Structures are given as C-alpha cells and as structure tokens.
mmCIF file of C-alpha atoms and ligand atoms in Angstrom:
data_model
loop_
_atom_site.group_PDB
_atom_site.id
_atom_site.type_symbol
_atom_site.label_atom_id
_atom_site.label_comp_id
_atom_site.label_asym_id
_atom_site.label_seq_id
_atom_site.Cartn_x
_atom_site.Cartn_y
_atom_site.Cartn_z
ATOM 1 C CA UNK A 191 27.933 -24.155 -77.091
ATOM 2 C CA UNK A 192 27.785 -21.375 -74.747
ATOM 3 C CA UNK A 193 29.381 -21.989 -71.135
ATOM 4 C CA UNK A 194 28.379 -20.503 -67.922
ATOM 5 C CA UNK A 195 29.400 -17.043 -67.206
ATOM 6 C CA UNK A 196 29.877 -15.920 -70.980
ATOM 7 C CA UNK A 197 28.213 -13.064 -72.043
ATOM 8 C CA UNK A 198 25.125 -13.557 -74.625
ATOM 9 C CA UNK A 199 22.700 -10.799 -75.756
ATOM 10 C CA UNK A 200 19.073 -11.474 -76.271
ATOM 11 C CA UNK A 201 16.967 -9.757 -78.859
ATOM 12 C CA UNK A 202 13.846 -9.522 -76.787
ATOM 13 C CA UNK A 203 11.444 -9.078 -79.781
ATOM 14 C CA UNK A 204 12.475 -12.117 -81.582
ATOM 15 C CA UNK A 205 13.984 -14.199 -78.785
ATOM 16 C CA UNK A 206 17.012 -14.757 -80.918
ATOM 17 C CA UNK A 207 20.168 -15.310 -78.523
ATOM 18 C CA UNK A 208 23.445 -14.005 -79.926
ATOM 19 C CA UNK A 209 26.882 -15.059 -78.439
ATOM 20 C CA UNK A 210 28.756 -12.081 -76.957
ATOM 21 C CA UNK A 211 27.716 -8.336 -76.214
ATOM 22 C CA UNK A 212 26.085 -6.545 -79.021
ATOM 23 C CA UNK A 213 26.711 -3.217 -79.204
ATOM 24 C CA UNK A 214 23.404 -1.237 -78.515
ATOM 25 C CA UNK A 215 22.160 2.017 -80.135
ATOM 26 C CA UNK A 216 19.034 3.911 -78.576
ATOM 27 C CA UNK A 217 16.225 3.585 -81.081
ATOM 28 C CA UNK A 218 16.093 6.411 -83.753
ATOM 29 C CA UNK A 219 13.213 8.371 -85.138
ATOM 30 C CA UNK A 220 13.499 8.416 -88.849
ATOM 31 C CA UNK A 221 11.333 9.966 -91.567
ATOM 32 C CA UNK A 222 8.941 7.016 -91.922
ATOM 33 C CA UNK A 223 8.507 6.661 -88.363
ATOM 34 C CA UNK A 224 7.757 10.335 -88.480
ATOM 35 C CA UNK A 225 5.467 9.832 -91.541
ATOM 36 C CA UNK A 226 3.327 7.152 -89.701
ATOM 37 C CA UNK A 227 2.818 8.743 -86.193
ATOM 38 C CA UNK A 228 1.914 11.874 -88.073
ATOM 39 C CA UNK A 229 -0.825 10.177 -89.930
ATOM 40 C CA UNK A 230 -1.931 8.603 -86.585
ATOM 41 C CA UNK A 231 -2.205 12.211 -85.196
ATOM 42 C CA UNK A 232 -4.418 13.396 -88.043
ATOM 43 C CA UNK A 233 -6.967 10.820 -86.890
ATOM 44 C CA UNK A 234 -6.710 10.012 -83.288
ATOM 45 C CA UNK A 235 -8.987 11.899 -80.844
ATOM 46 C CA UNK A 236 -7.163 10.870 -77.569
ATOM 47 C CA UNK A 237 -4.435 13.176 -76.268
ATOM 48 C CA UNK A 238 -1.070 11.354 -75.510
ATOM 49 C CA UNK A 239 0.733 12.377 -72.506
ATOM 50 C CA UNK A 240 3.762 11.010 -70.503
ATOM 51 C CA UNK A 241 4.825 9.931 -67.471
ATOM 52 C CA UNK A 242 7.873 11.657 -66.442
ATOM 53 C CA UNK A 243 10.044 13.245 -63.429
ATOM 54 C CA UNK A 244 12.958 14.314 -64.962
ATOM 55 C CA UNK A 245 13.722 16.989 -67.723
ATOM 56 C CA UNK A 246 15.688 14.418 -69.540
ATOM 57 C CA UNK A 247 12.585 11.945 -69.615
ATOM 58 C CA UNK A 248 10.500 14.828 -70.541
ATOM 59 C CA UNK A 249 12.626 15.873 -73.310
ATOM 60 C CA UNK A 250 12.826 12.436 -74.514
ATOM 61 C CA UNK A 251 9.033 12.130 -74.648
ATOM 62 C CA UNK A 252 8.529 15.407 -76.228
ATOM 63 C CA UNK A 253 10.651 14.005 -79.111
ATOM 64 C CA UNK A 254 8.419 11.084 -79.343
ATOM 65 C CA UNK A 255 5.331 13.465 -79.604
ATOM 66 C CA UNK A 256 4.247 13.506 -76.059
ATOM 67 C CA UNK A 257 1.674 16.449 -75.532
ATOM 68 C CA UNK A 258 2.534 17.105 -71.828
ATOM 69 C CA UNK A 259 3.038 15.352 -68.806
ATOM 70 C CA UNK A 260 0.098 13.306 -67.417
ATOM 71 C CA UNK A 261 1.988 12.159 -64.144
ATOM 72 C CA UNK A 262 5.218 13.785 -62.649
ATOM 73 C CA UNK A 263 5.798 11.303 -59.563
ATOM 74 C CA UNK A 264 7.793 13.508 -56.760
ATOM 75 C CA UNK A 265 8.919 10.828 -54.466
ATOM 76 C CA UNK A 266 11.628 9.882 -56.673
ATOM 77 C CA UNK A 267 13.025 13.533 -56.081
ATOM 78 C CA UNK A 268 12.797 12.785 -52.442
ATOM 79 C CA UNK A 269 14.762 9.805 -52.848
ATOM 80 C CA UNK A 270 18.026 11.258 -54.263
ATOM 81 C CA UNK A 271 21.087 11.003 -52.578
ATOM 82 C CA UNK A 272 21.431 14.801 -51.783
ATOM 83 C CA UNK A 273 17.719 14.826 -50.323
ATOM 84 C CA UNK A 274 17.435 11.523 -48.428
ATOM 85 C CA UNK A 275 19.372 13.076 -45.485
ATOM 86 C CA UNK A 276 17.090 16.068 -45.567
ATOM 87 C CA UNK A 277 14.182 13.803 -45.754
ATOM 88 C CA UNK A 278 15.061 11.696 -43.197
ATOM 89 C CA UNK A 279 15.672 14.978 -40.782
ATOM 90 C CA UNK A 280 12.116 15.996 -41.593
ATOM 91 C CA UNK A 281 10.627 12.504 -40.776
ATOM 92 C CA UNK A 282 12.762 12.674 -37.644
ATOM 93 C CA UNK A 283 11.998 15.804 -36.458
ATOM 94 C CA UNK A 284 11.029 16.039 -32.844
ATOM 95 C CA UNK A 285 9.059 19.195 -33.205
ATOM 96 C CA UNK A 286 7.463 21.466 -35.910
ATOM 97 C CA UNK A 287 10.406 24.167 -35.818
ATOM 98 C CA UNK A 288 12.979 21.198 -36.535
ATOM 99 C CA UNK A 289 10.519 19.838 -39.254
ATOM 100 C CA UNK A 290 10.120 23.225 -40.895
ATOM 101 C CA UNK A 291 13.637 23.785 -40.981
ATOM 102 C CA UNK A 292 14.302 20.493 -43.087
ATOM 103 C CA UNK A 293 11.538 21.398 -45.218
ATOM 104 C CA UNK A 294 12.825 24.827 -45.823
ATOM 105 C CA UNK A 295 16.090 23.380 -47.143
ATOM 106 C CA UNK A 296 14.383 20.892 -49.400
ATOM 107 C CA UNK A 297 12.099 23.644 -50.914
ATOM 108 C CA UNK A 298 14.897 25.242 -53.242
ATOM 109 C CA UNK A 299 15.891 21.531 -54.345
ATOM 110 C CA UNK A 300 12.245 20.706 -55.230
ATOM 111 C CA UNK A 301 11.780 23.999 -56.973
ATOM 112 C CA UNK A 302 14.859 23.536 -59.219
ATOM 113 C CA UNK A 303 13.624 20.080 -60.194
ATOM 114 C CA UNK A 304 10.212 21.649 -61.223
ATOM 115 C CA UNK A 305 12.087 24.418 -62.960
ATOM 116 C CA UNK A 306 13.694 21.873 -65.266
ATOM 117 C CA UNK A 307 10.548 20.146 -66.088
ATOM 118 C CA UNK A 308 8.681 23.109 -66.859
ATOM 119 C CA UNK A 309 11.375 24.567 -69.266
ATOM 120 C CA UNK A 310 11.572 20.842 -71.024
ATOM 121 C CA UNK A 311 7.797 20.831 -71.228
ATOM 122 C CA UNK A 312 7.225 24.701 -72.135
ATOM 123 C CA UNK A 313 4.163 25.205 -73.716
ATOM 124 C CA UNK A 314 2.631 21.795 -72.753
ATOM 125 C CA UNK A 315 0.617 21.005 -69.563
ATOM 126 C CA UNK A 316 2.708 19.385 -66.427
ATOM 127 C CA UNK A 317 0.596 17.466 -64.035
ATOM 128 C CA UNK A 318 2.493 17.088 -60.797
ATOM 129 C CA UNK A 319 1.523 14.603 -58.083
ATOM 130 C CA UNK A 320 2.233 15.423 -54.626
ATOM 131 C CA UNK A 321 4.118 12.919 -52.672
ATOM 132 C CA UNK A 322 2.495 9.499 -52.562
ATOM 133 C CA UNK A 323 4.225 6.660 -50.865
ATOM 134 C CA UNK A 324 4.781 5.852 -46.750
ATOM 135 C CA UNK A 325 7.152 7.711 -45.165
ATOM 136 C CA UNK A 326 9.109 4.675 -43.646
ATOM 137 C CA UNK A 327 10.258 4.069 -47.303
ATOM 138 C CA UNK A 328 12.530 6.948 -46.797
ATOM 139 C CA UNK A 329 14.205 5.699 -43.695
ATOM 140 C CA UNK A 330 16.592 2.551 -43.639
ATOM 141 C CA UNK A 331 15.135 -0.912 -43.416
ATOM 142 C CA UNK A 332 14.472 -1.999 -39.660
ATOM 143 C CA UNK A 333 16.430 -5.193 -40.166
ATOM 144 C CA UNK A 334 19.614 -3.251 -41.397
ATOM 145 C CA UNK A 335 19.217 -0.745 -38.632
ATOM 146 C CA UNK A 336 19.054 -3.528 -36.050
ATOM 147 C CA UNK A 337 22.023 -5.513 -37.385
ATOM 148 C CA UNK A 338 23.712 -2.246 -37.330
ATOM 149 C CA UNK A 339 22.837 -1.552 -33.776
ATOM 150 C CA UNK A 340 23.911 -5.237 -32.583
ATOM 151 C CA UNK A 341 27.246 -4.908 -34.527
ATOM 152 C CA UNK A 342 28.021 -1.257 -32.954
ATOM 153 C CA UNK A 343 26.989 -2.837 -29.486
ATOM 154 C CA UNK A 344 29.281 -5.833 -29.903
ATOM 155 C CA UNK A 345 32.166 -3.830 -31.221
ATOM 156 C CA UNK A 346 32.083 -1.566 -28.271
ATOM 157 C CA UNK A 347 30.930 1.439 -30.833
ATOM 158 C CA UNK A 348 30.493 4.905 -30.370
ATOM 159 C CA UNK A 349 27.384 5.420 -27.898
ATOM 160 C CA UNK A 350 25.913 8.516 -29.364
ATOM 161 C CA UNK A 351 25.807 6.719 -32.690
ATOM 162 C CA UNK A 352 24.062 3.655 -31.103
ATOM 163 C CA UNK A 353 21.697 6.082 -29.529
ATOM 164 C CA UNK A 354 20.835 7.855 -32.896
ATOM 165 C CA UNK A 355 20.333 4.539 -34.650
ATOM 166 C CA UNK A 356 17.884 3.346 -31.989
ATOM 167 C CA UNK A 357 16.116 6.710 -32.308
ATOM 168 C CA UNK A 358 15.838 5.845 -36.057
ATOM 169 C CA UNK A 359 14.760 2.310 -35.328
ATOM 170 C CA UNK A 360 11.912 3.448 -32.943
ATOM 171 C CA UNK A 361 10.799 5.858 -35.479
ATOM 172 C CA UNK A 362 10.566 3.003 -38.427
ATOM 173 C CA UNK A 363 8.655 1.060 -35.866
ATOM 174 C CA UNK A 364 6.335 3.560 -35.197
ATOM 175 C CA UNK A 365 5.452 4.244 -38.804
ATOM 176 C CA UNK A 366 5.679 0.621 -40.339
ATOM 177 C CA UNK A 367 2.430 -0.865 -41.659
ATOM 178 C CA UNK A 368 1.456 -4.095 -42.273
ATOM 179 C CA UNK A 369 0.018 -3.204 -45.587
ATOM 180 C CA UNK A 370 1.672 -0.309 -46.766
ATOM 181 C CA UNK A 371 -0.335 -0.302 -49.673
ATOM 182 C CA UNK A 372 -3.592 0.102 -48.114
ATOM 183 C CA UNK A 373 -1.742 2.447 -45.254
ATOM 184 C CA UNK A 374 -0.535 6.189 -44.822
ATOM 185 C CA UNK A 375 -0.134 6.477 -48.496
ATOM 186 C CA UNK A 376 -1.282 9.591 -50.798
ATOM 187 C CA UNK A 377 -3.315 12.409 -49.566
ATOM 188 C CA UNK A 378 -3.654 10.417 -45.919
ATOM 189 C CA UNK A 379 -0.087 11.769 -45.883
ATOM 190 C CA UNK A 380 -0.925 15.178 -46.938
ATOM 191 C CA UNK A 381 -3.674 15.431 -44.525
ATOM 192 C CA UNK A 382 -1.693 14.374 -41.298
ATOM 193 C CA UNK A 383 1.717 16.235 -42.600
ATOM 194 C CA UNK A 384 0.122 19.107 -44.408
ATOM 195 C CA UNK A 385 3.581 21.038 -44.115
ATOM 196 C CA UNK A 386 4.902 18.428 -46.508
ATOM 197 C CA UNK A 387 2.378 19.176 -49.303
ATOM 198 C CA UNK A 388 2.553 22.880 -48.720
ATOM 199 C CA UNK A 389 6.358 22.777 -49.024
ATOM 200 C CA UNK A 390 5.826 21.033 -52.535
ATOM 201 C CA UNK A 391 3.178 23.415 -53.838
ATOM 202 C CA UNK A 392 5.249 26.232 -52.905
ATOM 203 C CA UNK A 393 7.730 24.767 -54.719
ATOM 204 C CA UNK A 394 6.029 24.296 -57.885
ATOM 205 C CA UNK A 395 4.597 27.634 -57.850
ATOM 206 C CA UNK A 396 7.686 29.478 -56.885
ATOM 207 C CA UNK A 397 9.164 27.180 -60.162
ATOM 208 C CA UNK A 398 6.583 28.315 -62.315
ATOM 209 C CA UNK A 399 6.929 31.942 -61.591
ATOM 210 C CA UNK A 400 10.492 31.785 -62.304
ATOM 211 C CA UNK A 401 9.903 30.004 -65.637
ATOM 212 C CA UNK A 402 7.619 32.420 -66.680
ATOM 213 C CA UNK A 403 9.867 35.394 -66.247
ATOM 214 C CA UNK A 404 12.531 33.287 -67.877
ATOM 215 C CA UNK A 405 10.812 32.094 -70.811
ATOM 216 C CA UNK A 406 8.220 34.603 -71.212
ATOM 217 C CA UNK A 407 4.928 32.491 -70.628
ATOM 218 C CA UNK A 408 3.858 30.600 -67.634
ATOM 219 C CA UNK A 409 4.044 26.832 -67.518
ATOM 220 C CA UNK A 410 0.606 24.842 -67.573
ATOM 221 C CA UNK A 411 0.608 23.737 -64.139
ATOM 222 C CA UNK A 412 -1.754 21.238 -62.834
ATOM 223 C CA UNK A 413 -1.492 20.142 -59.177
ATOM 224 C CA UNK A 414 -2.390 16.283 -58.386
ATOM 225 C CA UNK A 415 -3.720 14.959 -55.272
ATOM 226 C CA UNK A 416 -2.848 11.325 -54.945
ATOM 227 C CA UNK A 417 -5.230 8.303 -53.621
ATOM 228 C CA UNK A 418 -8.176 10.231 -52.522
ATOM 229 C CA UNK A 419 -11.295 8.185 -51.594
ATOM 230 C CA UNK A 420 -13.446 10.946 -49.860
ATOM 231 C CA UNK A 421 -14.521 14.266 -51.436
ATOM 232 C CA UNK A 422 -13.633 15.802 -47.950
ATOM 233 C CA UNK A 423 -9.932 14.794 -48.497
ATOM 234 C CA UNK A 424 -9.708 16.479 -51.815
ATOM 235 C CA UNK A 425 -11.556 19.542 -50.267
ATOM 236 C CA UNK A 426 -8.828 20.206 -47.690
ATOM 237 C CA UNK A 427 -6.127 19.192 -49.953
ATOM 238 C CA UNK A 428 -7.606 21.852 -52.629
ATOM 239 C CA UNK A 429 -7.791 24.582 -49.995
ATOM 240 C CA UNK A 430 -3.929 23.996 -48.785
ATOM 241 C CA UNK A 431 -3.188 24.082 -52.539
ATOM 242 C CA UNK A 432 -5.187 27.275 -53.145
ATOM 243 C CA UNK A 433 -4.034 29.033 -50.257
ATOM 244 C CA UNK A 434 -0.289 28.209 -50.675
ATOM 245 C CA UNK A 435 -0.243 29.027 -54.404
ATOM 246 C CA UNK A 436 -2.064 32.380 -53.876
ATOM 247 C CA UNK A 437 0.286 33.271 -51.344
ATOM 248 C CA UNK A 438 3.282 32.567 -53.629
ATOM 249 C CA UNK A 439 1.565 34.546 -56.538
ATOM 250 C CA UNK A 440 0.667 37.606 -54.184
ATOM 251 C CA UNK A 441 4.347 37.703 -52.888
ATOM 252 C CA UNK A 442 5.619 37.513 -56.542
ATOM 253 C CA UNK A 443 3.056 39.860 -57.824
ATOM 254 C CA UNK A 444 2.162 37.178 -60.578
ATOM 255 C CA UNK A 445 -0.927 35.865 -62.130
ATOM 256 C CA UNK A 446 -0.425 32.229 -63.241
ATOM 257 C CA UNK A 447 -3.534 29.977 -63.887
ATOM 258 C CA UNK A 448 -3.342 26.475 -62.299
ATOM 259 C CA UNK A 449 -5.645 23.383 -61.936
ATOM 260 C CA UNK A 450 -6.324 21.125 -59.144
ATOM 261 C CA UNK A 451 -7.278 17.704 -59.331
ATOM 262 C CA UNK A 452 -6.837 14.173 -58.209
ATOM 263 C CA UNK A 453 -5.908 10.572 -58.950
ATOM 264 C CA UNK A 454 -9.029 8.184 -59.026
ATOM 265 C CA UNK A 455 -7.070 4.967 -57.621
ATOM 266 C CA UNK A 456 -9.874 3.597 -55.191
ATOM 267 C CA UNK A 457 -13.163 1.981 -55.989
ATOM 268 C CA UNK A 458 -14.816 4.438 -53.407
ATOM 269 C CA UNK A 459 -13.346 7.381 -55.533
ATOM 270 C CA UNK A 460 -14.656 5.956 -58.712
ATOM 271 C CA UNK A 461 -18.251 5.507 -57.304
ATOM 272 C CA UNK A 462 -18.520 8.849 -55.883
ATOM 273 C CA UNK A 463 -16.756 10.639 -58.518
ATOM 274 C CA UNK A 464 -19.760 13.246 -58.704
ATOM 275 C CA UNK A 465 -18.730 14.402 -55.237
ATOM 276 C CA UNK A 466 -15.220 14.376 -55.681
ATOM 277 C CA UNK A 467 -15.834 16.341 -59.062
ATOM 278 C CA UNK A 468 -16.955 19.329 -56.941
ATOM 279 C CA UNK A 469 -13.380 19.870 -56.002
ATOM 280 C CA UNK A 470 -11.449 18.816 -59.087
ATOM 281 C CA UNK A 471 -10.628 20.401 -62.296
ATOM 282 C CA UNK A 472 -9.301 16.950 -63.638
ATOM 283 C CA UNK A 473 -9.246 13.344 -62.648
ATOM 284 C CA UNK A 474 -6.373 11.173 -63.658
ATOM 285 C CA UNK A 475 -7.093 7.445 -63.336
ATOM 286 C CA UNK A 476 -4.387 5.659 -61.437
ATOM 287 C CA UNK A 477 -5.143 2.220 -63.059
ATOM 288 C CA UNK A 478 -2.175 0.515 -61.411
ATOM 289 C CA UNK A 479 -3.662 1.138 -57.869
ATOM 290 C CA UNK A 480 -6.974 0.850 -59.177
ATOM 291 C CA UNK A 481 -6.447 -2.386 -60.445
ATOM 292 C CA UNK A 482 -4.761 -3.758 -56.988
ATOM 293 C CA UNK A 483 -7.592 -2.055 -55.001
ATOM 294 C CA UNK A 484 -10.344 -3.491 -57.145
ATOM 295 C CA UNK A 485 -9.088 -7.244 -57.480
ATOM 296 C CA UNK A 486 -7.602 -7.042 -54.143
ATOM 297 C CA UNK A 487 -4.211 -8.332 -55.560
ATOM 298 C CA UNK A 488 -1.127 -6.609 -54.731
ATOM 299 C CA UNK A 489 0.964 -6.460 -57.798
ATOM 300 C CA UNK A 490 4.196 -7.580 -56.084
ATOM 301 C CA UNK A 491 2.326 -10.593 -54.549
ATOM 302 C CA UNK A 492 0.479 -11.525 -57.586
ATOM 303 C CA UNK A 493 2.770 -11.299 -60.607
ATOM 304 C CA UNK A 494 5.035 -14.515 -60.631
ATOM 305 C CA UNK A 495 3.034 -15.882 -58.176
ATOM 306 C CA UNK A 496 -0.822 -16.765 -58.134
ATOM 307 C CA UNK A 497 -1.474 -14.553 -61.037
ATOM 308 C CA UNK A 498 1.012 -16.633 -63.213
ATOM 309 C CA UNK A 499 -0.739 -19.740 -62.411
ATOM 310 C CA UNK A 500 -4.252 -17.840 -63.151
ATOM 311 C CA UNK A 501 -3.083 -17.150 -66.435
ATOM 312 C CA UNK A 502 -1.554 -20.490 -67.337
ATOM 313 C CA UNK A 503 -5.254 -22.069 -66.156
ATOM 314 C CA UNK A 504 -7.089 -19.415 -68.067
ATOM 315 C CA UNK A 505 -8.600 -18.106 -65.108
ATOM 316 C CA UNK A 506 -7.816 -14.446 -66.226
ATOM 317 C CA UNK A 507 -7.125 -13.920 -70.014
ATOM 318 C CA UNK A 508 -4.587 -11.525 -69.781
ATOM 319 C CA UNK A 509 -2.311 -9.764 -66.766
ATOM 320 C CA UNK A 510 -4.755 -7.092 -65.467
ATOM 321 C CA UNK A 511 -1.812 -5.018 -64.576
ATOM 322 C CA UNK A 512 -0.906 -4.781 -68.434
ATOM 323 C CA UNK A 513 -4.110 -4.824 -70.101
ATOM 324 C CA UNK A 514 -7.070 -3.082 -68.312
ATOM 325 C CA UNK A 515 -9.715 -5.386 -66.732
ATOM 326 C CA UNK A 516 -12.404 -4.064 -68.760
ATOM 327 C CA UNK A 517 -15.465 -5.744 -67.054
ATOM 328 C CA UNK A 518 -14.364 -4.692 -63.536
ATOM 329 C CA UNK A 519 -11.911 -1.755 -63.340
ATOM 330 C CA UNK A 520 -13.315 -0.532 -66.671
ATOM 331 C CA UNK A 521 -16.399 -0.555 -65.324
ATOM 332 C CA UNK A 522 -15.374 1.776 -62.378
ATOM 333 C CA UNK A 523 -13.502 3.988 -64.444
ATOM 334 C CA UNK A 524 -16.722 4.351 -66.895
ATOM 335 C CA UNK A 525 -18.828 4.815 -64.001
ATOM 336 C CA UNK A 526 -16.364 7.619 -62.622
ATOM 337 C CA UNK A 527 -16.342 9.304 -66.183
ATOM 338 C CA UNK A 528 -20.567 9.214 -66.538
ATOM 339 C CA UNK A 529 -20.846 10.626 -62.851
ATOM 340 C CA UNK A 530 -18.218 13.377 -63.036
ATOM 341 C CA UNK A 531 -19.249 14.621 -66.533
ATOM 342 C CA UNK A 532 -22.981 14.701 -65.453
ATOM 343 C CA UNK A 533 -21.832 17.153 -62.656
ATOM 344 C CA UNK A 534 -18.975 18.847 -64.411
ATOM 345 C CA UNK A 535 -19.126 18.475 -68.213
ATOM 346 C CA UNK A 536 -15.594 20.220 -68.919
ATOM 347 C CA UNK A 537 -13.761 18.194 -66.353
ATOM 348 C CA UNK A 538 -10.367 16.780 -67.905
ATOM 349 C CA UNK A 539 -10.118 13.018 -67.882
ATOM 350 C CA UNK A 540 -7.015 10.900 -68.183
ATOM 351 C CA UNK A 541 -5.348 7.599 -67.450
ATOM 352 C CA UNK A 542 -1.958 7.759 -66.184
ATOM 353 C CA UNK A 543 -1.639 4.171 -65.000
ATOM 354 C CA UNK A 544 0.551 1.641 -67.098
ATOM 355 C CA UNK A 545 -2.598 0.765 -69.133
ATOM 356 C CA UNK A 546 -2.078 4.434 -70.840
ATOM 357 C CA UNK A 547 0.596 2.716 -72.883
ATOM 358 C CA UNK A 548 -0.895 -0.586 -73.647
ATOM 359 C CA UNK A 549 -2.767 -0.620 -77.008
ATOM 360 C CA UNK A 550 -5.968 -2.709 -76.222
ATOM 361 C CA UNK A 551 -6.387 -0.661 -72.896
ATOM 362 C CA UNK A 552 -5.619 2.702 -75.023
ATOM 363 C CA UNK A 553 -8.870 1.923 -77.276
ATOM 364 C CA UNK A 554 -10.978 1.259 -74.226
ATOM 365 C CA UNK A 555 -9.979 4.743 -72.877
ATOM 366 C CA UNK A 556 -11.055 6.087 -76.357
ATOM 367 C CA UNK A 557 -14.093 4.286 -76.254
ATOM 368 C CA UNK A 558 -15.231 5.874 -73.054
ATOM 369 C CA UNK A 559 -14.481 9.295 -74.111
ATOM 370 C CA UNK A 560 -11.474 10.001 -72.017
ATOM 371 C CA UNK A 561 -9.478 13.178 -73.103
ATOM 372 C CA UNK A 562 -5.966 11.644 -72.909
ATOM 373 C CA UNK A 563 -3.769 8.758 -71.791
ATOM 374 C CA UNK A 564 -0.109 9.110 -70.106
ATOM 375 C CA UNK A 565 2.474 6.538 -70.602
ATOM 376 C CA UNK A 566 6.079 6.092 -70.293
ATOM 377 C CA UNK A 567 8.350 8.093 -72.636
ATOM 378 C CA UNK A 568 9.057 5.034 -74.994
ATOM 379 C CA UNK A 569 5.401 4.166 -75.219
ATOM 380 C CA UNK A 570 4.229 7.323 -76.570
ATOM 381 C CA UNK A 571 4.401 6.628 -80.316
ATOM 382 C CA UNK A 572 2.649 3.212 -79.587
ATOM 383 C CA UNK A 573 -0.078 5.150 -77.787
ATOM 384 C CA UNK A 574 -0.344 7.513 -80.693
ATOM 385 C CA UNK A 575 -0.857 4.426 -83.011
ATOM 386 C CA UNK A 576 -3.140 2.757 -81.053
ATOM 387 C CA UNK A 577 -5.311 6.109 -80.304
ATOM 388 C CA UNK A 578 -5.591 6.576 -84.329
ATOM 389 C CA UNK A 579 -6.625 2.663 -84.839
ATOM 390 C CA UNK A 580 -9.286 2.947 -81.896
ATOM 391 C CA UNK A 581 -11.000 5.679 -84.245
ATOM 392 C CA UNK A 582 -10.569 3.634 -87.371
ATOM 393 C CA UNK A 583 -12.019 0.682 -85.526
ATOM 394 C CA UNK A 584 -15.000 2.234 -84.319
ATOM 395 C CA UNK A 585 -15.713 3.627 -88.055
ATOM 396 C CA UNK A 586 -15.121 -0.241 -89.060
ATOM 397 C CA UNK A 587 -11.925 0.989 -91.234
ATOM 398 C CA UNK A 588 -9.608 -1.739 -89.753
ATOM 399 C CA UNK A 589 -9.930 -5.265 -90.750
HETATM 400 C C1 PEP B 856 -1.408 4.426 -60.557
HETATM 401 O O1 PEP B 856 -1.837 3.872 -59.466
HETATM 402 O O2 PEP B 856 -1.928 3.852 -61.591
HETATM 403 C C2 PEP B 856 -0.187 5.449 -60.451
HETATM 404 C C3 PEP B 856 0.008 5.910 -61.734
HETATM 405 O O3 PEP B 856 0.360 5.747 -59.245
HETATM 406 P P1 PEP B 856 1.526 4.676 -58.655
HETATM 407 O O4 PEP B 856 1.640 3.802 -59.768
HETATM 408 O O5 PEP B 856 2.859 5.591 -58.728
HETATM 409 O O6 PEP B 856 1.129 4.170 -57.605
HETATM 410 MG MG1 MG B 857 -1.062 5.227 -57.572
#
C-alpha cells in the first residue's frame, strides 16, 4: 500500500512502480553499446548531429557520437541570470546609443558562450541560430507587473520604482502579440532590430578567431537565420552576416571560412526553396515549426487537448510533433529538397526539429536524401541506429 505523499519511483520503460526513491545513475556507454552503434556507422549514409546550447551538452553529445551541432539555440543564452538585466536594458532602451551600450556588454558574454561550444566541438561543424523568440518573452509577464505596481501604490511604495515598472509595462504592452508563434519571431526580429543579429554575428566570429588562436584550427562555423519566409529576408540577413563577419575577420587579420544558411520552418519557405537557396549555403528543416504552420496546430494548444482526442479517435495515427507527418509536412520537405538541389546541387540539407531523433522520421529523412539529422544529445545513438536501419530496409535486409 502506498499512501499519499510517499515517494515512489516509476520505471519509464517498463511502467513498474517501485516504493521509495531508487538511486539513479546516468546511462553509461559500454563496449556492447559501442560495437552496435559502430556497426550502424559503417552502414548509415545520414550524418547525425546534435541540438546543443552549452559546452556540457556538446561534450555529452560527442561522447554519444554526434558529428557536430545542427542547432545551437541562442535564446537560452539571453535568458541566463547574468544576461537578463542587460537584455531587458537593450529592449527598454530609449535610443540607439542606449541600446548599443547594452549590446556591447552582452557581446563578451555571448562570445564566451560560443568559445566554449567551439572548443567542445572542435573539428566538427557548429550551426548557430540567431535569436528566434519574440522580445517580450525576456520581459516580466504583464499580470505580474500590474500586480507589483498596484501593491506598491497601495503600500505607498517608492515613486521612482513605480514609474520604472510602469515603463516596463508599457513596453510589454507594445511588444505583446495575440499569436506570438506567428508574430515578430525569427528573422523578422533581426530585420527590425539588426543590431541584435550584428552583435551575435560579431560574438560568433570573434569567438572563432579566439578559438583558432588557442587550438590551431578554426572551428567550422555555420550561421543560421531562423523563420525565413521570403528570399528577400535571407538576402538582407546574409548581407548583414557577411558584412559583420568580414569586418571582424579583417580587424583580426584572420581568414576563417563560414557558411550562412537558414531554417525552413514555413510552408512558403519550402515552396519557394529554389529562390531562398540563392542566398543559402545550407538549409535546416525546422520541423517543429513546420508542423505547427502546416497543420495550423499550435503545439502548446494541441497536445493534451484536441490532439489527444484526435489520436484516441484515430483521426490522426501518430502525434505529428513526434513522428513526421509524411503526407503533409514531409511532402513540403521533399519539395524543398528537390527545388533547392535543382538550383544548387551541393546545398547542405538537414533536419533539426525533434523529428531528427525519432526513428521513423529519421528513415524518412534518409529516404528523401537529406545530409544529416540533428537531435538532442541522448537521442544521438538512436538516430545513428535508425539511419543504418533505413539503409538496410531500403535494401530489404531487415525482416
Ligand atoms: C523547429 O522549429 O523545428 C526548431 C528546431 O526550432 P524551435 O523548436 O527552436 O522553434
Ligand atoms: Mg523553430
């Protein structure tokens, strides 16, 4: 008998419930495991990269056999405790000088982040995505601010503090959106606030120069622009990236090769991939957003709600956020592969949505000829196996 409040442990694989807290150990890589994935590596054609934002995750993924980073999300770096006040200062700035001052202080912190990741992934490609989420996500929620302001007013709080909070509340109201998922995200942010992307590119390239000096070879840098829908957006963001990078490299007297590419996360981007390819060295399919935008499902509103009902009723067979919706989202990805390769046969193509670590989706990626999949560190071995199974299945060697 287990009573309310008592600790239990659930084995997520078997479903067994064990009374008390079982001592946990991190998964260990042993020789058998190494041999099996090594066999898979001999067979697979798809590359397997990882989604990682920190040197620790990068190292872990490397241990699991990741062949580079396919997606380094930079928004987490903006959320860290020591950065958040500066990020807020940047958003709240009343003029460009004030904004530039905040960005100057953020730059060395971002540079340090990138140096750590480049060192951990030395010798392997690292795709860094420039800032994606809407800016109001970095400010406190409006309700919290309003409650604070009322409390301060009622308790006769400091007038300057009230005024400051009211200023933040006004900014939050101005930035808030009805549908943030479809709002000022991705490159829309970079186009309106180019100084943010400029700072990030500067930090990336300065980090690359520093790591080259320390380690002898330059890191393999890939700069990725998020949520592009129009070729013109990427044209402008590529220009900004190249100009800023060249400036850093000229100042340092360094010559470092780098790629500029984009995520394909919108149906329009997939359908016009030939035009977008004009400005891209690589595409990474962001199948999380591509699933949301193709199906018109907001993941947060679908899972646990109507999507669960759809699954129970058999309207959809699998959760499309876990297993790629081959007939819809998959068709868009395949179309983009064909359009872009017809224009630029050498364009590098990968997937970095969560599907990149799900076996059935990995097999689909192999089937349409992508170069690599990218997934969270712990899924890397699974992706390596699935990529090999895809080859064997296509040769009818798996029964
Ligand atoms: C994606 O949309 O698939 C993706 C990888 O980006 P994010 O999940 O960060 O939106
Ligand atoms: Mg996305």
